[in-house]
PDB file of C-alpha atoms and ligand atoms in Angstrom:
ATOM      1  CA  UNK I   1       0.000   0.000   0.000  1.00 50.00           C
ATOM      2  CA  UNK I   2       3.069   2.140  -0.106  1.00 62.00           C
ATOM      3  CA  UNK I   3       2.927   3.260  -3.924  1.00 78.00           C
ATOM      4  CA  UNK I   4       4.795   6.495  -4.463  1.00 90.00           C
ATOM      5  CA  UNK I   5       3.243   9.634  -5.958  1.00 93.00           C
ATOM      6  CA  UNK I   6       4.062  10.189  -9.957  1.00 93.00           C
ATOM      7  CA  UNK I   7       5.782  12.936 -11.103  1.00 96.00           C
ATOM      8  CA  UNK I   8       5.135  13.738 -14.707  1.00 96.00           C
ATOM      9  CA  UNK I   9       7.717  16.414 -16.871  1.00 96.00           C
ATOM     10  CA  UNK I  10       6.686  18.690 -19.547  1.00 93.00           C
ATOM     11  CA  UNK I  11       8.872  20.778 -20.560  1.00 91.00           C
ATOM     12  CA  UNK I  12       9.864  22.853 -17.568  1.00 94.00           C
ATOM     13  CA  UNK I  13       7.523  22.079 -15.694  1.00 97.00           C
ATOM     14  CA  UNK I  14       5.984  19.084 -13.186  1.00 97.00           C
ATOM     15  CA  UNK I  15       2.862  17.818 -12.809  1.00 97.00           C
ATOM     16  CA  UNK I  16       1.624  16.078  -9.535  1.00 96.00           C
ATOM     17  CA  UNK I  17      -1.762  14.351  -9.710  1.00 94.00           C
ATOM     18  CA  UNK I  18      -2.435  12.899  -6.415  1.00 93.00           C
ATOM     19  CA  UNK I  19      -4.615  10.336  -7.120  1.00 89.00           C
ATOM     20  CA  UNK I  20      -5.820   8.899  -3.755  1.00 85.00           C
ATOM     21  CA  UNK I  21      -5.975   9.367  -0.082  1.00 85.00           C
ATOM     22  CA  UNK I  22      -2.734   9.996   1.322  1.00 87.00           C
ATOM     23  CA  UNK I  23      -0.879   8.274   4.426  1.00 88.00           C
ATOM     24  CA  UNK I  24       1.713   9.638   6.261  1.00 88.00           C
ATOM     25  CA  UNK I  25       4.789   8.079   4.622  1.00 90.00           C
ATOM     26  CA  UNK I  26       3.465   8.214   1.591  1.00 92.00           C
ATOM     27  CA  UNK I  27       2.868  12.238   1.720  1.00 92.00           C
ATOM     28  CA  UNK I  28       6.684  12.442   3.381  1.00 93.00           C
ATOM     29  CA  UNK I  29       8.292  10.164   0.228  1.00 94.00           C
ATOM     30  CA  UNK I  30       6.545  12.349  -1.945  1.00 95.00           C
ATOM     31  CA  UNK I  31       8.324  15.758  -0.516  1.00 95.00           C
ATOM     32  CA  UNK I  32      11.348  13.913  -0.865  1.00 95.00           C
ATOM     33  CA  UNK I  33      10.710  12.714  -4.420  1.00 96.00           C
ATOM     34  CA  UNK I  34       9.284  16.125  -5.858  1.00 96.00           C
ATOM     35  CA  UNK I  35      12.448  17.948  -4.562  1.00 95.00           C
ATOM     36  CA  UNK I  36      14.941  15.457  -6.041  1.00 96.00           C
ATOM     37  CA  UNK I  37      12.853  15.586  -9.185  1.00 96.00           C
ATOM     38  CA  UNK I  38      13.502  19.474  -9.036  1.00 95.00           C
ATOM     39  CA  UNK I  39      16.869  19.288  -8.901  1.00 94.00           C
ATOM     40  CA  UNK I  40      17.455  16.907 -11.717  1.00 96.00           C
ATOM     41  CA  UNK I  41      15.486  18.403 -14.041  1.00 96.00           C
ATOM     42  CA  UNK I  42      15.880  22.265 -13.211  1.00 95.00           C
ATOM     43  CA  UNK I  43      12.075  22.299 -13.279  1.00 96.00           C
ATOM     44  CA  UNK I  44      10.810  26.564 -13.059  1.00 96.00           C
ATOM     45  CA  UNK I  45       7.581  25.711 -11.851  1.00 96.00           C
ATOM     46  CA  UNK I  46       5.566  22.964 -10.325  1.00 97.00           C
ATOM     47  CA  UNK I  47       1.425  22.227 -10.392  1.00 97.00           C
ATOM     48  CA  UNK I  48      -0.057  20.080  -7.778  1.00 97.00           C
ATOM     49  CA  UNK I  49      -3.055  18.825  -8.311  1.00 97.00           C
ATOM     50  CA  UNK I  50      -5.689  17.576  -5.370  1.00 96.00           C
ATOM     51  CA  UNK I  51      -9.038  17.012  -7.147  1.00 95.00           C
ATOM     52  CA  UNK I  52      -9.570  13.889  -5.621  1.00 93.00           C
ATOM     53  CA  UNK I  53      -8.493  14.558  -2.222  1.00 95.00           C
ATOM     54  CA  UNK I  54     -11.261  14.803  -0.390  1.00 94.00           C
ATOM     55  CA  UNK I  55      -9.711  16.283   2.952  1.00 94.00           C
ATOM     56  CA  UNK I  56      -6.983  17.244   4.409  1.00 95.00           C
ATOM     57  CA  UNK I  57      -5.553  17.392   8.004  1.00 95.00           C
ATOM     58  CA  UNK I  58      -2.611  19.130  10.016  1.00 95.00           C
ATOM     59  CA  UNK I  59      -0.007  16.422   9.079  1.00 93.00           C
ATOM     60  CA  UNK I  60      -0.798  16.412   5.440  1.00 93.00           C
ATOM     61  CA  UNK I  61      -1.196  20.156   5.439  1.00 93.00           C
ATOM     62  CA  UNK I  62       2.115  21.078   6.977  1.00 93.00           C
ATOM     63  CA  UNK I  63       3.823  18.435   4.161  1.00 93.00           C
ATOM     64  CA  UNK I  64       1.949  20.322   1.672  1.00 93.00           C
ATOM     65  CA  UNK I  65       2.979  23.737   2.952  1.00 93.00           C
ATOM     66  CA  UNK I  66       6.753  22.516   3.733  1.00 93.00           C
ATOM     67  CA  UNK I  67       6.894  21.552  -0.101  1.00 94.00           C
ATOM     68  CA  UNK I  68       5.430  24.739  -1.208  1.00 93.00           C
ATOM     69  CA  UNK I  69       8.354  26.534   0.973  1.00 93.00           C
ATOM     70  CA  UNK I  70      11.174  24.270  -0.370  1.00 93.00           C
ATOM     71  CA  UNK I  71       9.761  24.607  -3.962  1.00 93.00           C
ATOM     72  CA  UNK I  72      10.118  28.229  -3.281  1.00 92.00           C
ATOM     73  CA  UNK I  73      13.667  27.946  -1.883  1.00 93.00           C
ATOM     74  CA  UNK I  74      14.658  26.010  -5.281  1.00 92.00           C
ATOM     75  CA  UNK I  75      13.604  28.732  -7.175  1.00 93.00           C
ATOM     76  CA  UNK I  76      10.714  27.194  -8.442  1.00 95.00           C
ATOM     77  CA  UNK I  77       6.517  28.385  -8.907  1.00 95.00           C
ATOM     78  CA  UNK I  78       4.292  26.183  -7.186  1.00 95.00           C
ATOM     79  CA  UNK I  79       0.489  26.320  -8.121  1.00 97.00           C
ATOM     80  CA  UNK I  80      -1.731  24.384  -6.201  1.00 97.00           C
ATOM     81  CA  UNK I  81      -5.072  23.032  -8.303  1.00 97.00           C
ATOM     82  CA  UNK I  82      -8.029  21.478  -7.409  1.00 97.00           C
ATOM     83  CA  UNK I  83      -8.740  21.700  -3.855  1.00 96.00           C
ATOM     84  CA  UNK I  84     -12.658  20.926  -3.382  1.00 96.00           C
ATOM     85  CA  UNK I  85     -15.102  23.074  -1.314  1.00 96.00           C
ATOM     86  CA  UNK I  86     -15.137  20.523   1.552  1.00 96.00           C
ATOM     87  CA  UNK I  87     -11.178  20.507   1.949  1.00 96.00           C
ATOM     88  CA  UNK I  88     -10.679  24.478   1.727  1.00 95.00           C
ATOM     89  CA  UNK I  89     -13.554  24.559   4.468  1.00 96.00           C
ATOM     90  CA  UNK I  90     -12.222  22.509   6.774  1.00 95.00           C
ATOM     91  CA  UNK I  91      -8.588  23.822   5.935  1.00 95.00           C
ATOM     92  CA  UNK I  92      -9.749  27.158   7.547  1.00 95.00           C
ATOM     93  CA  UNK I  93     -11.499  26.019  10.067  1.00 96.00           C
ATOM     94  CA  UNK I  94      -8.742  23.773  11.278  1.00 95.00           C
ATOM     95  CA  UNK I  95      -6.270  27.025  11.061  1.00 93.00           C
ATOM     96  CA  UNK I  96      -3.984  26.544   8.267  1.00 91.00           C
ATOM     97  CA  UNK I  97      -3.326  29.135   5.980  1.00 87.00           C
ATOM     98  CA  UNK I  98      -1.227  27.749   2.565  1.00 83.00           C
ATOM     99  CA  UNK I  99       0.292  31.142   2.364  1.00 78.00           C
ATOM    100  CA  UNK I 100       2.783  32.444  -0.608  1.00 74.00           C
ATOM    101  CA  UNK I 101       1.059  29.948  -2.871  1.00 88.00           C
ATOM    102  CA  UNK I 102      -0.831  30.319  -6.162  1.00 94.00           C
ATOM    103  CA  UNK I 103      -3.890  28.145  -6.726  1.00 96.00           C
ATOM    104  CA  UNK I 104      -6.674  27.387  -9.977  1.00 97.00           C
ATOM    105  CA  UNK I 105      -9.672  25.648 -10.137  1.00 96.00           C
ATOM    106  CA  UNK I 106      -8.298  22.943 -11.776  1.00 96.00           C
ATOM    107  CA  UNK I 107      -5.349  21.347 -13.505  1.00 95.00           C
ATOM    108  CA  UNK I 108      -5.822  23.147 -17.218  1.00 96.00           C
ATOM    109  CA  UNK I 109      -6.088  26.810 -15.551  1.00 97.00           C
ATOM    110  CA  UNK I 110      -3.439  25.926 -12.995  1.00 97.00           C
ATOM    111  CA  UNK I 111      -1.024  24.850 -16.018  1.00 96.00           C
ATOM    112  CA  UNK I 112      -2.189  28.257 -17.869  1.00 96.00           C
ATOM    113  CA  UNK I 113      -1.817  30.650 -14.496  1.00 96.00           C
ATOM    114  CA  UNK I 114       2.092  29.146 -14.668  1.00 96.00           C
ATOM    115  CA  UNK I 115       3.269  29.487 -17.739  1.00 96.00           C
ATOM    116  CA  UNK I 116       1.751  33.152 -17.485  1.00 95.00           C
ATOM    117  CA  UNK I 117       3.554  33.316 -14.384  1.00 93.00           C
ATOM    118  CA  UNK I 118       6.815  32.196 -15.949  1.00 94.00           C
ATOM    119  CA  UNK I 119       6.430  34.135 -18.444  1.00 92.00           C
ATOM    120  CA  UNK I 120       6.329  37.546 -16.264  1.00 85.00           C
TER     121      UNK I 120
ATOM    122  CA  UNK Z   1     -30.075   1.767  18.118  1.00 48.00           C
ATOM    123  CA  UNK Z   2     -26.497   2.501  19.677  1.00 60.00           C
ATOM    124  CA  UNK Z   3     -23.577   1.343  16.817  1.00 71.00           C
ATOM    125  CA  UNK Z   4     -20.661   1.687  18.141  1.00 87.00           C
ATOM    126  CA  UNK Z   5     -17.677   0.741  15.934  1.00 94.00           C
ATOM    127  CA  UNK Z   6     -13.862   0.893  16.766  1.00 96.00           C
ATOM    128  CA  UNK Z   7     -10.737   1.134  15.456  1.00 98.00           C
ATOM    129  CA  UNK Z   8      -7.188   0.368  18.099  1.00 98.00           C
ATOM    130  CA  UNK Z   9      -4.548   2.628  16.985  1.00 98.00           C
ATOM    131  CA  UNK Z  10      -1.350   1.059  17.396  1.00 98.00           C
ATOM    132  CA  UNK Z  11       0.351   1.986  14.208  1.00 96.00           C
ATOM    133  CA  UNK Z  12       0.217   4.598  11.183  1.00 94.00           C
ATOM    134  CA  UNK Z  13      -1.818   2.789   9.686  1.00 94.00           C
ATOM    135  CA  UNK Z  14      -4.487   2.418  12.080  1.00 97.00           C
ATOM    136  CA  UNK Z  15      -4.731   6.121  11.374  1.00 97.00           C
ATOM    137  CA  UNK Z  16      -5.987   5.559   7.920  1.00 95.00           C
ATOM    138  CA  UNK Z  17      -8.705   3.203   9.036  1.00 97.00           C
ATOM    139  CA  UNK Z  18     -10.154   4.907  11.578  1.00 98.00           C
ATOM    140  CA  UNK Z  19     -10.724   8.342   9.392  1.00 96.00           C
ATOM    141  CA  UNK Z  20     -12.029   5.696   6.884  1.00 96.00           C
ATOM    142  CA  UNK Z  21     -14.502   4.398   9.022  1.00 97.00           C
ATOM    143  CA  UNK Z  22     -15.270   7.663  10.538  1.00 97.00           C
ATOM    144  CA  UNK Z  23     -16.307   8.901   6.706  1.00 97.00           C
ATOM    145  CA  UNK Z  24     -18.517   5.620   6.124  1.00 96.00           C
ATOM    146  CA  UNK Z  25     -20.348   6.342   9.201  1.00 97.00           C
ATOM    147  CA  UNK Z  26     -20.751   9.612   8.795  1.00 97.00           C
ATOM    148  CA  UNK Z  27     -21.962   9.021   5.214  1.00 97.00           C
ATOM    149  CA  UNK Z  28     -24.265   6.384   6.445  1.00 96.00           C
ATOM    150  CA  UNK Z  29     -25.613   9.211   9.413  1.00 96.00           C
ATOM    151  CA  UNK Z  30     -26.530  11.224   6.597  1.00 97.00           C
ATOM    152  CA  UNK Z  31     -24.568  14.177   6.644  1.00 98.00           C
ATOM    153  CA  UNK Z  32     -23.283  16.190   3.420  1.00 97.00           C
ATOM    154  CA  UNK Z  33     -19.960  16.080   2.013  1.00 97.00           C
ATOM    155  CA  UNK Z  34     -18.635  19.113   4.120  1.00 97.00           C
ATOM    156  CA  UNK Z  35     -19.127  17.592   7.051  1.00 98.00           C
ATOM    157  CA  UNK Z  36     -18.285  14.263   6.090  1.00 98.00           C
ATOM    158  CA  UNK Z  37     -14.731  15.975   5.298  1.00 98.00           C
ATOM    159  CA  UNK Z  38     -15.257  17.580   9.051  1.00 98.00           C
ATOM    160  CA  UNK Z  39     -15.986  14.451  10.969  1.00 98.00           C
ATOM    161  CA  UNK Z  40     -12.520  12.938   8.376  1.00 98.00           C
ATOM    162  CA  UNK Z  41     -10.100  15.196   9.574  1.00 98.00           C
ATOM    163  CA  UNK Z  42     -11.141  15.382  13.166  1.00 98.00           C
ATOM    164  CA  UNK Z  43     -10.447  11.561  13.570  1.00 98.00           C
ATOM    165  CA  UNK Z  44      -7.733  11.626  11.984  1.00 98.00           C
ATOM    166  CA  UNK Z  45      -6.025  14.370  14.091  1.00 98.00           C
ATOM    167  CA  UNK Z  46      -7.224  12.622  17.356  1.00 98.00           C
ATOM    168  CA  UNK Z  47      -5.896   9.350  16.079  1.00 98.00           C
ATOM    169  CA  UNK Z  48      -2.697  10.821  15.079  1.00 97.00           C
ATOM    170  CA  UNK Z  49      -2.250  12.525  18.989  1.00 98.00           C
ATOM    171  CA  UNK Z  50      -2.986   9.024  20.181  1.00 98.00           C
ATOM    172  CA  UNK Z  51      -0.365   7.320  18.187  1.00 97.00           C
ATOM    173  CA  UNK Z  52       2.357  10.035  18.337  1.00 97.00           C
ATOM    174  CA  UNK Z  53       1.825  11.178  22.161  1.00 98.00           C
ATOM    175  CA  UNK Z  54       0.800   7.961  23.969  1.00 98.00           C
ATOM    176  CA  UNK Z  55       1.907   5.052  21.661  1.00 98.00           C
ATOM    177  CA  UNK Z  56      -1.254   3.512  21.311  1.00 98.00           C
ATOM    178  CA  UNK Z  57      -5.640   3.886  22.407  1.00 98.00           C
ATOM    179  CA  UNK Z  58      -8.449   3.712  20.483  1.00 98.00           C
ATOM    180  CA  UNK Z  59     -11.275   5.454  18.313  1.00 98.00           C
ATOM    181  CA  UNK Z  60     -15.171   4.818  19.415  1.00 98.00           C
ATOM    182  CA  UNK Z  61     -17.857   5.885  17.043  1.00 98.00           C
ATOM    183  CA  UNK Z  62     -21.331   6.054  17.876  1.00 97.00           C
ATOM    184  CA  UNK Z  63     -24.318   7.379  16.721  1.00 96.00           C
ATOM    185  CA  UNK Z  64     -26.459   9.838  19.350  1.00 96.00           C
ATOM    186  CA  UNK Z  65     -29.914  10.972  19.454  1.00 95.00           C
ATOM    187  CA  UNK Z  66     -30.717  13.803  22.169  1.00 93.00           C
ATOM    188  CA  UNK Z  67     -33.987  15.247  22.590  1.00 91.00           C
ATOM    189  CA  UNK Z  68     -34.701  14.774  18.758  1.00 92.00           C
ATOM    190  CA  UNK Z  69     -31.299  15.300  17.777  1.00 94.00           C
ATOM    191  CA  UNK Z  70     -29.062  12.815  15.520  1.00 96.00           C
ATOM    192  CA  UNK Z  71     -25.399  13.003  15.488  1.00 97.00           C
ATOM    193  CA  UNK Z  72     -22.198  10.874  16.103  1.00 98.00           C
ATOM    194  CA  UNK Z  73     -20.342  10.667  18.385  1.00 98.00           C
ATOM    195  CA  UNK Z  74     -16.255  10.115  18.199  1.00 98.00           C
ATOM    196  CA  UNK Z  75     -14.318   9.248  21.528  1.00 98.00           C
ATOM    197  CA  UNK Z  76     -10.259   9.061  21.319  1.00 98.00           C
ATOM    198  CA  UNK Z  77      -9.211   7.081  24.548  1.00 98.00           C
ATOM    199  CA  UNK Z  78      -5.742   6.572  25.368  1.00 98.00           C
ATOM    200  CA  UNK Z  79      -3.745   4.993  28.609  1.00 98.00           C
ATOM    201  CA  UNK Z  80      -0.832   7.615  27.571  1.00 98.00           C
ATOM    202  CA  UNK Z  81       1.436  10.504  29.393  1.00 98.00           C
ATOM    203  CA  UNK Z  82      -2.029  12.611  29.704  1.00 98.00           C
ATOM    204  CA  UNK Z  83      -2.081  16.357  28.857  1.00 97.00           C
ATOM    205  CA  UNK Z  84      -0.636  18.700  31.853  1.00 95.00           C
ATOM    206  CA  UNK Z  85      -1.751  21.459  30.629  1.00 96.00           C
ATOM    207  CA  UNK Z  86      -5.330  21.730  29.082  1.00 96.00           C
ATOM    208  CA  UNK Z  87      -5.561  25.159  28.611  1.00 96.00           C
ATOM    209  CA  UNK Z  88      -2.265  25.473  26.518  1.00 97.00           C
ATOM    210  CA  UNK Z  89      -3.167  22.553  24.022  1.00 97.00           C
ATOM    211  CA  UNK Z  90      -6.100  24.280  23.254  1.00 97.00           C
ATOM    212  CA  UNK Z  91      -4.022  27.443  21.870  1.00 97.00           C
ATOM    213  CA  UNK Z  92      -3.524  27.244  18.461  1.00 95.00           C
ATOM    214  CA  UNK Z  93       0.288  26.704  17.316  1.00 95.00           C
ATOM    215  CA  UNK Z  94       1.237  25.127  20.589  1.00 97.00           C
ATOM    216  CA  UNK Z  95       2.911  21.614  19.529  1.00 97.00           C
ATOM    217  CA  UNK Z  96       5.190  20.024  21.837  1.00 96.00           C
ATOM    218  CA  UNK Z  97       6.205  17.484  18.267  1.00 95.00           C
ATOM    219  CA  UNK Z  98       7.202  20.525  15.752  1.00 92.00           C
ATOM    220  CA  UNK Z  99       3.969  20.052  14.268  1.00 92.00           C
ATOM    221  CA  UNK Z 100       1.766  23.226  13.199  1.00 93.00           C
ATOM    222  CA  UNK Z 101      -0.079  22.961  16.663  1.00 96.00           C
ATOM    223  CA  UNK Z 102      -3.295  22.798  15.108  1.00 96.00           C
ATOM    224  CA  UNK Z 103      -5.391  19.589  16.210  1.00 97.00           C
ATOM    225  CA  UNK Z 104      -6.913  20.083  19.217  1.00 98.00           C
ATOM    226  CA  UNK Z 105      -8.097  23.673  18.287  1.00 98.00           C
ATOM    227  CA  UNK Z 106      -8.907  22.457  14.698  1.00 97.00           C
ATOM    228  CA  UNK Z 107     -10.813  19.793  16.051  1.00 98.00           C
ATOM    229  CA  UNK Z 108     -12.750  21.970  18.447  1.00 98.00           C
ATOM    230  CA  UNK Z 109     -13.819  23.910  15.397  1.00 98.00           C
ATOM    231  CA  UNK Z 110     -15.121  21.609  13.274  1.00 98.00           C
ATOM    232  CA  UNK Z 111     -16.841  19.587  15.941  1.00 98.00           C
ATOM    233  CA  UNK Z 112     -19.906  20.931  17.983  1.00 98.00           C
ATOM    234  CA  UNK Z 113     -19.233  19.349  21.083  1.00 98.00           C
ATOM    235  CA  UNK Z 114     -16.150  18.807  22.229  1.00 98.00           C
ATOM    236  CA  UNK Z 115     -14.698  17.752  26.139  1.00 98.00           C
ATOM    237  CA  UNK Z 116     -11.311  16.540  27.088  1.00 98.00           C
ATOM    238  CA  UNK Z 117     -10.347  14.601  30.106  1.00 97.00           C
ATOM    239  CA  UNK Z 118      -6.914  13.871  30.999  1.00 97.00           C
ATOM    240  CA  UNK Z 119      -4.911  12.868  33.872  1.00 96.00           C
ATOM    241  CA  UNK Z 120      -1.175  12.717  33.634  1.00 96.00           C
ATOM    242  CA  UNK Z 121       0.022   9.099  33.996  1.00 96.00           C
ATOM    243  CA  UNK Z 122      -3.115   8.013  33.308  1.00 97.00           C
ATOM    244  CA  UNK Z 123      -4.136   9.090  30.014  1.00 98.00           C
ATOM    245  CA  UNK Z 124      -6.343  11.171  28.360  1.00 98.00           C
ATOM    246  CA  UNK Z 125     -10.464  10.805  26.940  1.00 98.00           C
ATOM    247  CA  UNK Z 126     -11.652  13.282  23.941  1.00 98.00           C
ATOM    248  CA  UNK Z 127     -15.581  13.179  23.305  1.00 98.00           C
ATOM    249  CA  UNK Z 128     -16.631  15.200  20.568  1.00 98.00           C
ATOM    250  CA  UNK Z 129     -20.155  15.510  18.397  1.00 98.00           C
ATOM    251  CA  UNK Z 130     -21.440  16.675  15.322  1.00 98.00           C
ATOM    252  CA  UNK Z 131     -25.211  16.887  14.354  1.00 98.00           C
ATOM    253  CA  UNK Z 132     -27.420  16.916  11.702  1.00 97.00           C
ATOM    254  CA  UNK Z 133     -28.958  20.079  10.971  1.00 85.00           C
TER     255      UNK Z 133
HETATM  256  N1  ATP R 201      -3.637  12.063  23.499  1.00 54.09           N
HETATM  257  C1  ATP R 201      -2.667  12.892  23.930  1.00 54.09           C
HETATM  258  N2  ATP R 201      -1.857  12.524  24.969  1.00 54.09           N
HETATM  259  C2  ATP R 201      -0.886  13.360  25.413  1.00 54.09           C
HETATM  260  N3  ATP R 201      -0.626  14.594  24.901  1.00 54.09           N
HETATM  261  C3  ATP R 201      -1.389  15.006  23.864  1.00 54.09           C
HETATM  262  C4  ATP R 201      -2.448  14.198  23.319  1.00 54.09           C
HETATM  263  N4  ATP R 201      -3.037  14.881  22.317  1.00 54.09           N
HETATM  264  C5  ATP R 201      -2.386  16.043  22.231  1.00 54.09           C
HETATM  265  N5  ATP R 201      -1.391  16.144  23.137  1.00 54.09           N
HETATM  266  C6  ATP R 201      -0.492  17.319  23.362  1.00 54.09           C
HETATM  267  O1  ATP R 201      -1.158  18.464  22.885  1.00 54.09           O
HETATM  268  C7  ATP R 201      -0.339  19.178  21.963  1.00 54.09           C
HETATM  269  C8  ATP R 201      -1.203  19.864  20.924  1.00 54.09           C
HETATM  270  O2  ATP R 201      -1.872  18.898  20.102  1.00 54.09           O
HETATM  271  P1  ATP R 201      -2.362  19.332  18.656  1.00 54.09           P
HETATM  272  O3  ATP R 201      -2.973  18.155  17.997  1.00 54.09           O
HETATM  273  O4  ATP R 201      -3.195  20.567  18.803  1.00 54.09           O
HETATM  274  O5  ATP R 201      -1.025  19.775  17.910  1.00 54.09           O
HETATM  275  P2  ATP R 201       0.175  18.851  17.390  1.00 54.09           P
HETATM  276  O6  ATP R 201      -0.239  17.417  17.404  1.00 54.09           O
HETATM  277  O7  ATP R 201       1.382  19.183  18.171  1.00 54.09           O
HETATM  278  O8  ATP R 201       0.368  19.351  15.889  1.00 54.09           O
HETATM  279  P3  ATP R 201      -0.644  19.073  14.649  1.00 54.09           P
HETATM  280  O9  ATP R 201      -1.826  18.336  15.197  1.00 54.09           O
HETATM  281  O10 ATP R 201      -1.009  20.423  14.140  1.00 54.09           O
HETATM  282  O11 ATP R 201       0.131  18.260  13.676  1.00 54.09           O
HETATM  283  C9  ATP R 201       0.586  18.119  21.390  1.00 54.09           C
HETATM  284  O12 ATP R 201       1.790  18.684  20.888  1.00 54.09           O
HETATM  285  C10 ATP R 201       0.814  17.214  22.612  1.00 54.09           C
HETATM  286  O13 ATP R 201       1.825  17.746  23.445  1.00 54.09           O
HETATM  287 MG1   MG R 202      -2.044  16.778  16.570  1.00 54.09          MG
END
């Protein structure tokens, strides 16, 4: 049950589709693996997408932020797609801001608002 | 009329069943997907404290009726270290792990009802509700 995140290329840029719930070590390989990915490709930007994820606690959200800070220390754009009305509810009302981070409705606009970004 | 199901949480794992569980039930209670996602996260930061701050307890879910009233019920029990300070936990950002300090208050907030009983040395008892509006 330990099946790692993919991390697709295109051009310079990498796409994360998280495609299921995720566990603790699973989230923590993935920071791990996204950051390695970075460095090997000289990625400029990075779009996570969390459509499916329907929620998302303390643990998970401090991964997700931590990633969004290293991403940022890399050099890199991180937009963040997909995050459903439930999850951004109870994101606030747990207290967790994902500061410093762009964000689309979904994957297509998320793509578009970085290359824009890049582009700047 | 009383389910009660539970889930032990001895390892990470256990942390992913019991938030599972807690979902099914709460889809089966009837609630919508907001709270569904409420009910979700609030087990699965109790059952995280239990597992990372005493080692090991267990997650009780129930469904209540009170005066006309349908809800569920979630209780975290654990035999760990107990909380010395109740009134501090409840701040948000204190952690004593490095973690964002945000369960207990979180979990306050997206609950209705929520009461903590801890000892130290003897462990600690979080009972929390959500009903159906
Ligand atoms: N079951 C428990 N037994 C003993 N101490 C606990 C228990 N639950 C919580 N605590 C204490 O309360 C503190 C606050 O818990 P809370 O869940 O709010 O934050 P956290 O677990 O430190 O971080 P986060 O939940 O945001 O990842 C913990 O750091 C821990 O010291
Ligand atoms: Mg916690």
């Amino acid at each position: 049950m330990n099946a790692r995140i993919p991390i697709l290329k295109l051009n310079e840029v990498l796409i994360v589709s998280i495609q299921w719930e995720l566990d603790d070590q699973t989230a923590i390989q993935f920071q791990e693996d996204l950051l390695n990915k970075m460095h090997e490709t000289a990625a400029l930007g990075v779009v996570i997408d969390l459509t499916p994820i329907d929620f998302i606690d303390s643990f998970i959200a401090k991964v997700l932020g931590d990633v969004i800070n290293m991403t940022g220390l890399m050099g890199a754009k991180v937009v963040i797609t997909g995050i459903q009305p439930a999850v951004a509810i109870t994101l606030i009302e747990l207290g967790i801001r994902l500061n410093n981070v762009m964000t689309a409705l979904d994957l297509e606009n998320g793509l578009d608002k970085l290359y824009k970004e890049l582009e700047a | 009329m009383n389910f009660r199901s539970s889930v032990e949480i001895i390892t990470e794992w256990d942390i992913v069943a019991a938030r599972q569980l807690g979902r099914n039930e709460a889809k089966k209670a009837g609630f919508g997907t907001v709270d569904q996602a409420r009910i979700t996260t609030a087990i699965s930061e109790l059952a995280r404290n239990i597992y990372l701050y005493a080692g090991k307890g267990k997650i009780e879910i129930e469904r209540v009726s009170e005066g006309g009233a349908f809800g569920i019920k979630i209780i975290a029990s654990d035999e760990g270290p107990g909380i010395p300070d109740l009134r501090k936990v409840m701040e948000d950002g204190f952690s004593t792990s490095g973690g964002l300090g945000a369960g207990m208050p979180g979990v306050k907030r997206l609950m209705d009802e929520f009461k903590v009983s801890s000892e130290p040395g003897v462990g600690t008892i979080i009972t929390t509700k959500k009903w159906l509006h």
